[in-house]
Coordinates of C-alpha atoms in Angstrom, one line a residue:
Chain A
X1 CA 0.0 0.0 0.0
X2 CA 1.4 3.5 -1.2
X3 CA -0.1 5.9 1.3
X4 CA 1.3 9.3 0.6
X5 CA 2.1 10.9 4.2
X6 CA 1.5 14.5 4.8
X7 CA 2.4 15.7 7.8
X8 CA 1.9 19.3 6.6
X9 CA -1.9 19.8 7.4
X10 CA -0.9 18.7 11.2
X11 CA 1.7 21.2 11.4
X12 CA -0.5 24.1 10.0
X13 CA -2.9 23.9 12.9
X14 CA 0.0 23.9 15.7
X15 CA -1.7 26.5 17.6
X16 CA -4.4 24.2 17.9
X17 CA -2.2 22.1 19.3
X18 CA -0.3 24.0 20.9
X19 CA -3.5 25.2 22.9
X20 CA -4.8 21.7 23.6
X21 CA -1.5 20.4 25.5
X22 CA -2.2 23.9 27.7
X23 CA -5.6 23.1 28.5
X24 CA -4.5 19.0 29.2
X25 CA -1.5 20.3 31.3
X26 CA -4.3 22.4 32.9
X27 CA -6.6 19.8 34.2
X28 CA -3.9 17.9 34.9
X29 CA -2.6 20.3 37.0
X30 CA -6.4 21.9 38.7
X31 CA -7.1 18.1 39.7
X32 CA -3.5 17.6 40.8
X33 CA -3.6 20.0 43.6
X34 CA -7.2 19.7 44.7
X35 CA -6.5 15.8 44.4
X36 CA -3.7 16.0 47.0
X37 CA -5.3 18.1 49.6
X38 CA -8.6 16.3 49.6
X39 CA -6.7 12.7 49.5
X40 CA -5.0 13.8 52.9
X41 CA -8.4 15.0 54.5
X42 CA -9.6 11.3 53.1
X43 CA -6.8 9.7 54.6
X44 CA -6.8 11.1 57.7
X45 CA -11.1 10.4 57.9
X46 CA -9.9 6.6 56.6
X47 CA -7.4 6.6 59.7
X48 CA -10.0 8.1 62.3
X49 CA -11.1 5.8 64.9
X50 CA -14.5 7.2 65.1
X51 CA -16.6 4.8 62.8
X52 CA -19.0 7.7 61.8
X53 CA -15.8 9.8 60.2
X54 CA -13.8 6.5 58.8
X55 CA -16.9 5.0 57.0
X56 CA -17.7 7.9 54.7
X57 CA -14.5 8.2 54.0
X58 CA -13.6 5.0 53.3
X59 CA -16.6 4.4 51.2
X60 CA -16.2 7.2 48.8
X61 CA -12.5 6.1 48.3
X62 CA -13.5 2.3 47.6
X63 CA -16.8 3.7 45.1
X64 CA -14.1 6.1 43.3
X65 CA -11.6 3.5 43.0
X66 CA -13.6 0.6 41.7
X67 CA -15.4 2.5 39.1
X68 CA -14.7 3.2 35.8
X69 CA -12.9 7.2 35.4
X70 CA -15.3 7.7 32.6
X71 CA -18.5 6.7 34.2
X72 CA -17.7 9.1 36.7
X73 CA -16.9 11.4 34.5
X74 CA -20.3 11.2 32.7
X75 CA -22.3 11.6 36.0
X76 CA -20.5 14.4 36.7
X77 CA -21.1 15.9 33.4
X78 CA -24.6 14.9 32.7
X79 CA -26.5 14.0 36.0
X80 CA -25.0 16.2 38.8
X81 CA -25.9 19.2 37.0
X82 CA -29.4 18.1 36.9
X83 CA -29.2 17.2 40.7
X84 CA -28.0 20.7 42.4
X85 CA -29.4 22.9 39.8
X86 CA -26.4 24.1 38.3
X87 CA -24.5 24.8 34.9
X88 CA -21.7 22.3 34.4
X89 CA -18.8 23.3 32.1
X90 CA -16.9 20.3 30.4
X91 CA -13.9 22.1 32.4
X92 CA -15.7 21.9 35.8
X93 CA -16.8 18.5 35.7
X94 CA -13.1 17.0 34.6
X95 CA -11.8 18.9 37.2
X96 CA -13.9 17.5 40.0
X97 CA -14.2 14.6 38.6
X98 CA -10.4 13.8 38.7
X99 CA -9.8 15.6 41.6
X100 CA -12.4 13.1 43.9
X101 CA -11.0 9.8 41.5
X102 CA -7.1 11.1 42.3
X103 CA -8.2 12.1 46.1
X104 CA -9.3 8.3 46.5
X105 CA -5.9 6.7 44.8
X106 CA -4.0 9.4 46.9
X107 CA -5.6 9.0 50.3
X108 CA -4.7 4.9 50.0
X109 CA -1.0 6.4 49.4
X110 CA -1.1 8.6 52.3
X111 CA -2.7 6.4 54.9
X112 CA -0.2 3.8 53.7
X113 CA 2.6 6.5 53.8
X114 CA 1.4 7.4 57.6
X115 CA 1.1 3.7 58.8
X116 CA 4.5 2.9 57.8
X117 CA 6.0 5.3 59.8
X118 CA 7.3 3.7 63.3
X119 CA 5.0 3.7 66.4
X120 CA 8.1 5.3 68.4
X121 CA 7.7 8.3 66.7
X122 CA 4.0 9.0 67.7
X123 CA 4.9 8.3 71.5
X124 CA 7.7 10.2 71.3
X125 CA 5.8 13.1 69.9
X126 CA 3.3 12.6 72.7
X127 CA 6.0 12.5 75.6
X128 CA 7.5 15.8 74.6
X129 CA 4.1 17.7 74.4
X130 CA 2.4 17.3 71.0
X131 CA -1.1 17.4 70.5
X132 CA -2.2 14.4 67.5
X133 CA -2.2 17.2 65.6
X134 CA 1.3 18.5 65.8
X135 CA 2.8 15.3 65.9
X136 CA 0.9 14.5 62.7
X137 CA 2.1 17.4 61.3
X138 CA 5.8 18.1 62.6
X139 CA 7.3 14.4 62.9
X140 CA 5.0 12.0 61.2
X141 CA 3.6 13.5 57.9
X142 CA 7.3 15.1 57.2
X143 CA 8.5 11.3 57.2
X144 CA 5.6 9.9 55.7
X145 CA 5.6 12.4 52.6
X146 CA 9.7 11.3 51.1
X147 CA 8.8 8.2 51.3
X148 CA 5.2 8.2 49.6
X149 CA 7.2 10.5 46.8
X150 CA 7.4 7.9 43.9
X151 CA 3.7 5.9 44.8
X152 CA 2.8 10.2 44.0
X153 CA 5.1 10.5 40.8
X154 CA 3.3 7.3 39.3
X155 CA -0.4 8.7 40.1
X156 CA 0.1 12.2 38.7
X157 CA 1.4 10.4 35.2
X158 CA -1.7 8.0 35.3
X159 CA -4.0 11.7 36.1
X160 CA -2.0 12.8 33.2
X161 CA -2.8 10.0 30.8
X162 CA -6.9 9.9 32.0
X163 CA -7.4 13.8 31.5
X164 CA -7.8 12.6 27.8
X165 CA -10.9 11.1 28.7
X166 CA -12.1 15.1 28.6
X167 CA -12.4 15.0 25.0
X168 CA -15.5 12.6 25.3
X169 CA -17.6 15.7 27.0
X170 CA -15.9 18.0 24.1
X171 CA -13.2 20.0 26.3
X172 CA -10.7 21.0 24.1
X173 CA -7.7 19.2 25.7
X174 CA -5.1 17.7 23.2
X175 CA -7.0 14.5 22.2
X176 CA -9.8 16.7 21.7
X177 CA -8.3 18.8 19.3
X178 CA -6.4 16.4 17.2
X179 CA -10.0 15.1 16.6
X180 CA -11.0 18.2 15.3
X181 CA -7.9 18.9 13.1
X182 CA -8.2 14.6 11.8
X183 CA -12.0 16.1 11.0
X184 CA -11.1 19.2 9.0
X185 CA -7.9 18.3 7.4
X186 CA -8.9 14.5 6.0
X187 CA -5.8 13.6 7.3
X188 CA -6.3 11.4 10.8
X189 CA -3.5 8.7 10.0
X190 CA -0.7 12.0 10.4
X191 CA -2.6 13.5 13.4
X192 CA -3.1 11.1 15.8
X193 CA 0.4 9.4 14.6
X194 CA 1.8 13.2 16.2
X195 CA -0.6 13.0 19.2
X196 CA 0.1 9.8 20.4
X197 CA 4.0 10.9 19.8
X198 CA 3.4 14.4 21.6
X199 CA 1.6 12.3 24.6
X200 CA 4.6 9.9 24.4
X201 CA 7.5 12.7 24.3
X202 CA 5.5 14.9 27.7
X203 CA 4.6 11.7 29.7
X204 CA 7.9 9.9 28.8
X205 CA 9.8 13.5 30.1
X206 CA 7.8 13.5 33.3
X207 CA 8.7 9.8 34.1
X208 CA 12.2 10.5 33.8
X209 CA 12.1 13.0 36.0
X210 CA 10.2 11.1 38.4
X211 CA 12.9 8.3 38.3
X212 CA 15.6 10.9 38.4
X213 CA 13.8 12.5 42.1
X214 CA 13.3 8.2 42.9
X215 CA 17.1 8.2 42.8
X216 CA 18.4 10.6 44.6
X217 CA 15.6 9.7 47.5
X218 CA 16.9 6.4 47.5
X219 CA 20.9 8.1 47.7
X220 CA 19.4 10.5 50.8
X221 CA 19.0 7.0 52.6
X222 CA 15.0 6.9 52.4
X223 CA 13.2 3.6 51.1
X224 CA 10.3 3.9 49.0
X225 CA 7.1 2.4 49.6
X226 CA 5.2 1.3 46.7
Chain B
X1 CA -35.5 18.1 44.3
X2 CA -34.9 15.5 42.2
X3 CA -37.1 13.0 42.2
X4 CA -35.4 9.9 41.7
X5 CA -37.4 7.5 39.2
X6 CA -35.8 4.0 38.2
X7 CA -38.7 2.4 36.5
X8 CA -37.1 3.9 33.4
X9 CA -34.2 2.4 33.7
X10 CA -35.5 -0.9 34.9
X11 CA -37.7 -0.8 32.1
X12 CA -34.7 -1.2 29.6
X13 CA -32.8 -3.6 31.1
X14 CA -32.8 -6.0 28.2
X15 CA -30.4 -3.2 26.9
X16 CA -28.3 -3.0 29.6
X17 CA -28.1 -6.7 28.9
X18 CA -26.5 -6.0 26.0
X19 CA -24.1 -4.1 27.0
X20 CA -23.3 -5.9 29.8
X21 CA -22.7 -8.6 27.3
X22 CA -20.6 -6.1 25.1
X23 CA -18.5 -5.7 28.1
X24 CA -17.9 -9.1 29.3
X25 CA -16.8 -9.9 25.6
X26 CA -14.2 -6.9 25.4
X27 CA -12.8 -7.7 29.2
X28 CA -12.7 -11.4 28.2
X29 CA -10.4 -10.9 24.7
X30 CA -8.2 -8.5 26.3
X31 CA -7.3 -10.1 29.6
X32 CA -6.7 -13.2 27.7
X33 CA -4.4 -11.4 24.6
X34 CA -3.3 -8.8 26.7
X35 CA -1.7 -10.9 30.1
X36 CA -0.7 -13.5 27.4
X37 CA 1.0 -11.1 25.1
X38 CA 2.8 -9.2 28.3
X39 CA 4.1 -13.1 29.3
X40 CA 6.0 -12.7 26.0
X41 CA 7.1 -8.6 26.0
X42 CA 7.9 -9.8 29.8
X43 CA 10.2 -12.6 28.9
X44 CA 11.8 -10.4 25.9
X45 CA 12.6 -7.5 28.9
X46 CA 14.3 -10.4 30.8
X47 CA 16.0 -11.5 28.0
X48 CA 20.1 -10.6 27.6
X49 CA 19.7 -10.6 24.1
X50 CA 19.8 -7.4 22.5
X51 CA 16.9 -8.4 19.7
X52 CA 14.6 -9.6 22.1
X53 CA 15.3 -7.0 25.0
X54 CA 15.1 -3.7 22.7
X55 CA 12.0 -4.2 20.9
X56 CA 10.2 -5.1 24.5
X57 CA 11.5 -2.5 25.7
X58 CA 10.5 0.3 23.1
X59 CA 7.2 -1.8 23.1
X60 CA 6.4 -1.7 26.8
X61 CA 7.5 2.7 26.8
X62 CA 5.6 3.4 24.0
X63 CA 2.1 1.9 25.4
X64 CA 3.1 2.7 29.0
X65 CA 3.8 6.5 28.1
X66 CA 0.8 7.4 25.8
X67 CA -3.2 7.0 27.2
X68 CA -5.0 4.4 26.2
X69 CA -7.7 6.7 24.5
X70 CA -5.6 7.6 22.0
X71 CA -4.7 4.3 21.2
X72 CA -8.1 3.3 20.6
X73 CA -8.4 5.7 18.5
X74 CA -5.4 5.8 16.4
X75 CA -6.5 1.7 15.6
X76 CA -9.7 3.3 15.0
X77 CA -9.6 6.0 12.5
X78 CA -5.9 6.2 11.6
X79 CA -4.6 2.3 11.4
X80 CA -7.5 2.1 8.7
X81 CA -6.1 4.2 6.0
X82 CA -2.7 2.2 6.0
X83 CA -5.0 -1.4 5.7
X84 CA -6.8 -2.4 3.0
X85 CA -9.6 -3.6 5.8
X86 CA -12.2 -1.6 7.7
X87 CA -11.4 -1.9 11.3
X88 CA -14.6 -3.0 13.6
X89 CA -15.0 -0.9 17.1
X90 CA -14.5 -3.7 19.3
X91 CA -11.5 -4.5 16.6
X92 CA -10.0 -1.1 17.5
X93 CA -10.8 -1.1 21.2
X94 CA -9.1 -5.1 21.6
X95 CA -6.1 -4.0 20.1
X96 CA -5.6 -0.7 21.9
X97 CA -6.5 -2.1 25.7
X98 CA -4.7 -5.3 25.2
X99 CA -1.4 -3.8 24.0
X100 CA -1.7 -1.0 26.6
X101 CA -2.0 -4.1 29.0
X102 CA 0.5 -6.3 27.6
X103 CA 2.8 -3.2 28.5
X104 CA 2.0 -3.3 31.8
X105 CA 1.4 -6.6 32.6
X106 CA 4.9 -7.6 30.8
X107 CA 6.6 -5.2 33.7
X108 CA 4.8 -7.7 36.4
X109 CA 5.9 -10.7 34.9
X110 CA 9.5 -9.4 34.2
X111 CA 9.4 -8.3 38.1
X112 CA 8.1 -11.7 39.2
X113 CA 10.7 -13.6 37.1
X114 CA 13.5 -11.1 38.6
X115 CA 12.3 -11.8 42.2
X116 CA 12.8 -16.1 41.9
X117 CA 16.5 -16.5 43.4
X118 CA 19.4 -17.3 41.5
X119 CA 19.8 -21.0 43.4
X120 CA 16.4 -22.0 41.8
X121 CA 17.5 -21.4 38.2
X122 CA 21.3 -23.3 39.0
X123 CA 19.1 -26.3 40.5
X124 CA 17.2 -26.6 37.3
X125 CA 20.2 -26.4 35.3
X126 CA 22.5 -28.4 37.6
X127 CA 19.4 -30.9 36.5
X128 CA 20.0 -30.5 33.2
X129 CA 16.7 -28.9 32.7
X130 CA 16.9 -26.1 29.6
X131 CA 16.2 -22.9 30.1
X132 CA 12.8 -23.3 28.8
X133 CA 12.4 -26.4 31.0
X134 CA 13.3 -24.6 33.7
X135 CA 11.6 -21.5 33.5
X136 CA 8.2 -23.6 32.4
X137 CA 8.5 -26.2 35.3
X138 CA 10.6 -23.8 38.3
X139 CA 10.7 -20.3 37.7
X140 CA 7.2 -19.3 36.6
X141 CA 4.9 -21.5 39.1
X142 CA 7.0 -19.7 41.8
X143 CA 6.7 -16.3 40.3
X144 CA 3.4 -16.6 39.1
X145 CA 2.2 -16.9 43.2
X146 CA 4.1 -13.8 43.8
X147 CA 2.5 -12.2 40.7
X148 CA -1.3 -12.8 41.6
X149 CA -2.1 -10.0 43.6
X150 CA -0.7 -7.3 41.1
X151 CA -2.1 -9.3 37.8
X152 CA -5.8 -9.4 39.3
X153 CA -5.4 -6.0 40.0
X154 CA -4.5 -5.7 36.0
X155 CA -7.9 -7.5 35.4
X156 CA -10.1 -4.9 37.7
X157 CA -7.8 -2.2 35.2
X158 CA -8.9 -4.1 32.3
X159 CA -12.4 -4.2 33.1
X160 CA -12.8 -0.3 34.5
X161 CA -10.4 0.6 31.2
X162 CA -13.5 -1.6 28.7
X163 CA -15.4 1.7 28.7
X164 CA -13.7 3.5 26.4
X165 CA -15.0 1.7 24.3
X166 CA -17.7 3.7 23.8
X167 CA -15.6 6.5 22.9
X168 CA -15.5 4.7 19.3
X169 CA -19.0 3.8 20.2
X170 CA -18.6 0.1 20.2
X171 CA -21.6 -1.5 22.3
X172 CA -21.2 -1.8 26.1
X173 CA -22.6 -0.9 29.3
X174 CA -21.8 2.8 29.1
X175 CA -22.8 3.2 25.5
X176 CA -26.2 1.3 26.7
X177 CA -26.6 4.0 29.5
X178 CA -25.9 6.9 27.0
X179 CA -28.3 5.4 24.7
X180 CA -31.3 5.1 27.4
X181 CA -30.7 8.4 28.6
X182 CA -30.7 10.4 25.1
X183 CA -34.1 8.5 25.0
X184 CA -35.8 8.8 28.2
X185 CA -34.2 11.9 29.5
X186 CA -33.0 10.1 32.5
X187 CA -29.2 10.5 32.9
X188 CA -29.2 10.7 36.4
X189 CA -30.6 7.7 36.6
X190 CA -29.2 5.8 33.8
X191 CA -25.9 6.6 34.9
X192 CA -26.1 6.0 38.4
X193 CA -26.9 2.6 37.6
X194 CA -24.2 1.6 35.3
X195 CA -21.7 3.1 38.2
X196 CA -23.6 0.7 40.8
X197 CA -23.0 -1.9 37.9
X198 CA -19.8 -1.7 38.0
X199 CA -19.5 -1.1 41.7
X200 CA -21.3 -4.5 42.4
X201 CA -19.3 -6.1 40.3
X202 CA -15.8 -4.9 40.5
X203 CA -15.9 -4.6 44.5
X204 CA -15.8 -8.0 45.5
X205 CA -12.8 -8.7 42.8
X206 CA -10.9 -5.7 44.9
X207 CA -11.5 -7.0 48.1
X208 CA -9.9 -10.5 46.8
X209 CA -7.0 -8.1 45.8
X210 CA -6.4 -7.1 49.2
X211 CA -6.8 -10.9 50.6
X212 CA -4.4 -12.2 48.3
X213 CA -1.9 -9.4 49.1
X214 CA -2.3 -10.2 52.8
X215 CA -2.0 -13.9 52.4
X216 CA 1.3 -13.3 50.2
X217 CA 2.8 -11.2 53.0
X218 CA 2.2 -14.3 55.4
X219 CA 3.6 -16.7 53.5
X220 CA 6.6 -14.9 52.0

């Protein structure tokens, strides 16, 4: 088969491109950060010994875990809105969408992360003074954090690669536009071919980096729990 | 307030049938192509032979680095043009989930092989086993106990991962749920139940997860 390749078309609408990654590194990023901070409050709930605190907690990490990312995503999108009485924006309902899904995978790192770190250390905590608070936050969680590093690099890469699932309610992330550009060019054989390699080229950078920072944890003397 | 109404939704479950169907089908080809096909990119990673180790290796970056999404859909609308054969949805969707999860399962195996000591590849040698003998009859039945835990838990990723599926709208239980909720205006409750769906079905295959973890720890 002779299939004349033209990568021309593809380059033409860079911008489009160009805008896309933005708007992917975007959600990525939103969901990232809310992700983290509502995986600890999970965690910590999970870790309560107070039943009525731990349940919730631990069934809205176990529902978000064992469900498919793009049936949430879809309830999010098309049934909360009709729930609460509110306008949902494809943007909106990726970003709380993959913040609660990340939250759930997170909080099982963290409450790992915290159990691992030696008994000793809470008493000692206690002897000196410290409230549970202050000893979570001054001797345990500064512990628990280096080693839960890597168990984080490897979830932010995976948030990375599901943000495509965006495109399915039409936000106009990478995947999102290549399908546009495939549409209006006639050409999708060139412009996925450069998606998938743009996709490869970002995620493949990040895990480096992320083995790179695995390295020199390990070198500072910490192991890594996975 | 919403009122909640279900009769809709229970009154199409013969469709959901049919997509529950659709998604047993796709979760049963690719756990079967894809952990059988990352047995062989696992074994080429372990390899010390440059033409088996180098394509595994590209093979297991490339599907571990780019989303599965756009895998289905490069076998869907752009693998077409370079073959002279149309390329079904559930076609498309096999190929792109099983590769992505040959990728990943291939890294488990490889790990699992790595993790059987050196002395139980010298007995089997020392036997005058091969080292297809040996890997067949010692190695893997070891490693494969070690490697439960984390392949399941490439199953439950397999099955969540079938959905996107109906991205290329091949038919399964979410492309069932968007179909009965463009016709009975009923999202909320259409979707709501293929998420209990998979809830019901998926939960008690995590919780086995976490019993076959616990029971590795012991005996290990």
């Amino acid at each position: 088969m002779a299939y004349q390749w033209d990568f021309t078309p593809v380059f033409a609408n860079a911008d489009l491109l160009a805008q896309g990654l933005v708007n992917t590194l975007k959600v990525t990023g939103v969901s990232l950060a809310c992700g983290l901070v509502l995986g600890l409050g999970f965690a910590l709930m999970r870790l309560s010994r107070q039943r009525l605190v731990s349940w919730p907690a631990g069934f809205v990490i176990e529902v978000f875990r064992t469900t498919p990312p793009l049936v949430q995503l879809f309830w999010f999108f098309f049934a909360l809105p009709l729930i609460v009485g509110i306008e949902m924006t494809p943007l909106l309902a990726a970003v709380v969408t993959f913040s609660i899904q990340s939250a759930a995978f997170f909080a099982e790192v963290f409450r790992a992360g915290i159990v691992s770190v030696e008994r000793g250390q809470w008493d000692g905590a206690r002897a000196i003074g410290m409230t549970h608070g202050q000893a979570l936050r001054r001797i345990v969680l500064p512990q628990a954090v280096k080693r839960m590093i890597p168990a984080f690099m490897e979830r932010a890469i995976e948030l990375m690669k599901t943000t495509t699932l965006v495109a399915t309610i039409a936000y106009a992330d990478l995947l999102f536009a290549a399908n546009e550009i495939a549409q209006k060019t006639f050409r999708p054989l060139e412009t996925f071919t450069v998606v998938a390699l743009i996709y490869f080229v970002v995620i493949t950078a990040f895990s480096l980096a992320a083995r790179q920072l695995e390295r020199r944890l390990a070198v500072s003397g910490e192991s890594t729990v996975h | 307030m919403h009122q909640w109404d279900f009769a809709s939704v229970l009154a199409n479950t013969d469709a959901l049938a049919v997509g529950a169907l659709g998604t047993l089908r796709i979760f049963a080809i690719c756990l079967v192509a894809g952990l059988s096909l990352g047995l062989l990119v696992g074994l080429g990673r372990y390899s010390q032979r440059r033409a088996f180790y180098w394509p595994a290796t590209a093979f297991v970056e490339f599907f571990r680095n780019t989303p599965v999404l756009v895998q289905i859909i490069w076998f869907y609308f752009a693998l077409p043009i370079l073959m002279p054969f149309s390329i079904s949805p559930l076609a498309a969707a096999s190929l792109g989930i099983s590769l992505n999860s040959a990728a990943f399962s291939a890294e488990i195996y490889r790990g699992g092989i790595q993790s059987i000591d050196r002395g139980q590849w010298d007995g089997a040698r020392a036997l005058g086993m091969t080292f297809l003998q040996a890997m067949r009859r010692i190695i893997l039945p070891q490693a494969l106990k070690r490697m439960t835990p984390a392949l399941t838990n490439r199953a439950i990723e397999i099955f969540k991962m079938s959905t996107l599926a109906s991205a290329i709208a091949y038919v399964e239980l979410l492309q069932q749920a968007k179909l009965i909720a463009s016709l009975n205006f009923n999202p909320i409750e259409a979707y709501t139940a293929v998420a209990v769906i998979f809830f019901v079905f998926l939960w008690p295959l995590v919780q086995l997860t976490y019993v076959l973890e616990r029971r590795l720890a012991r005996d290990e």
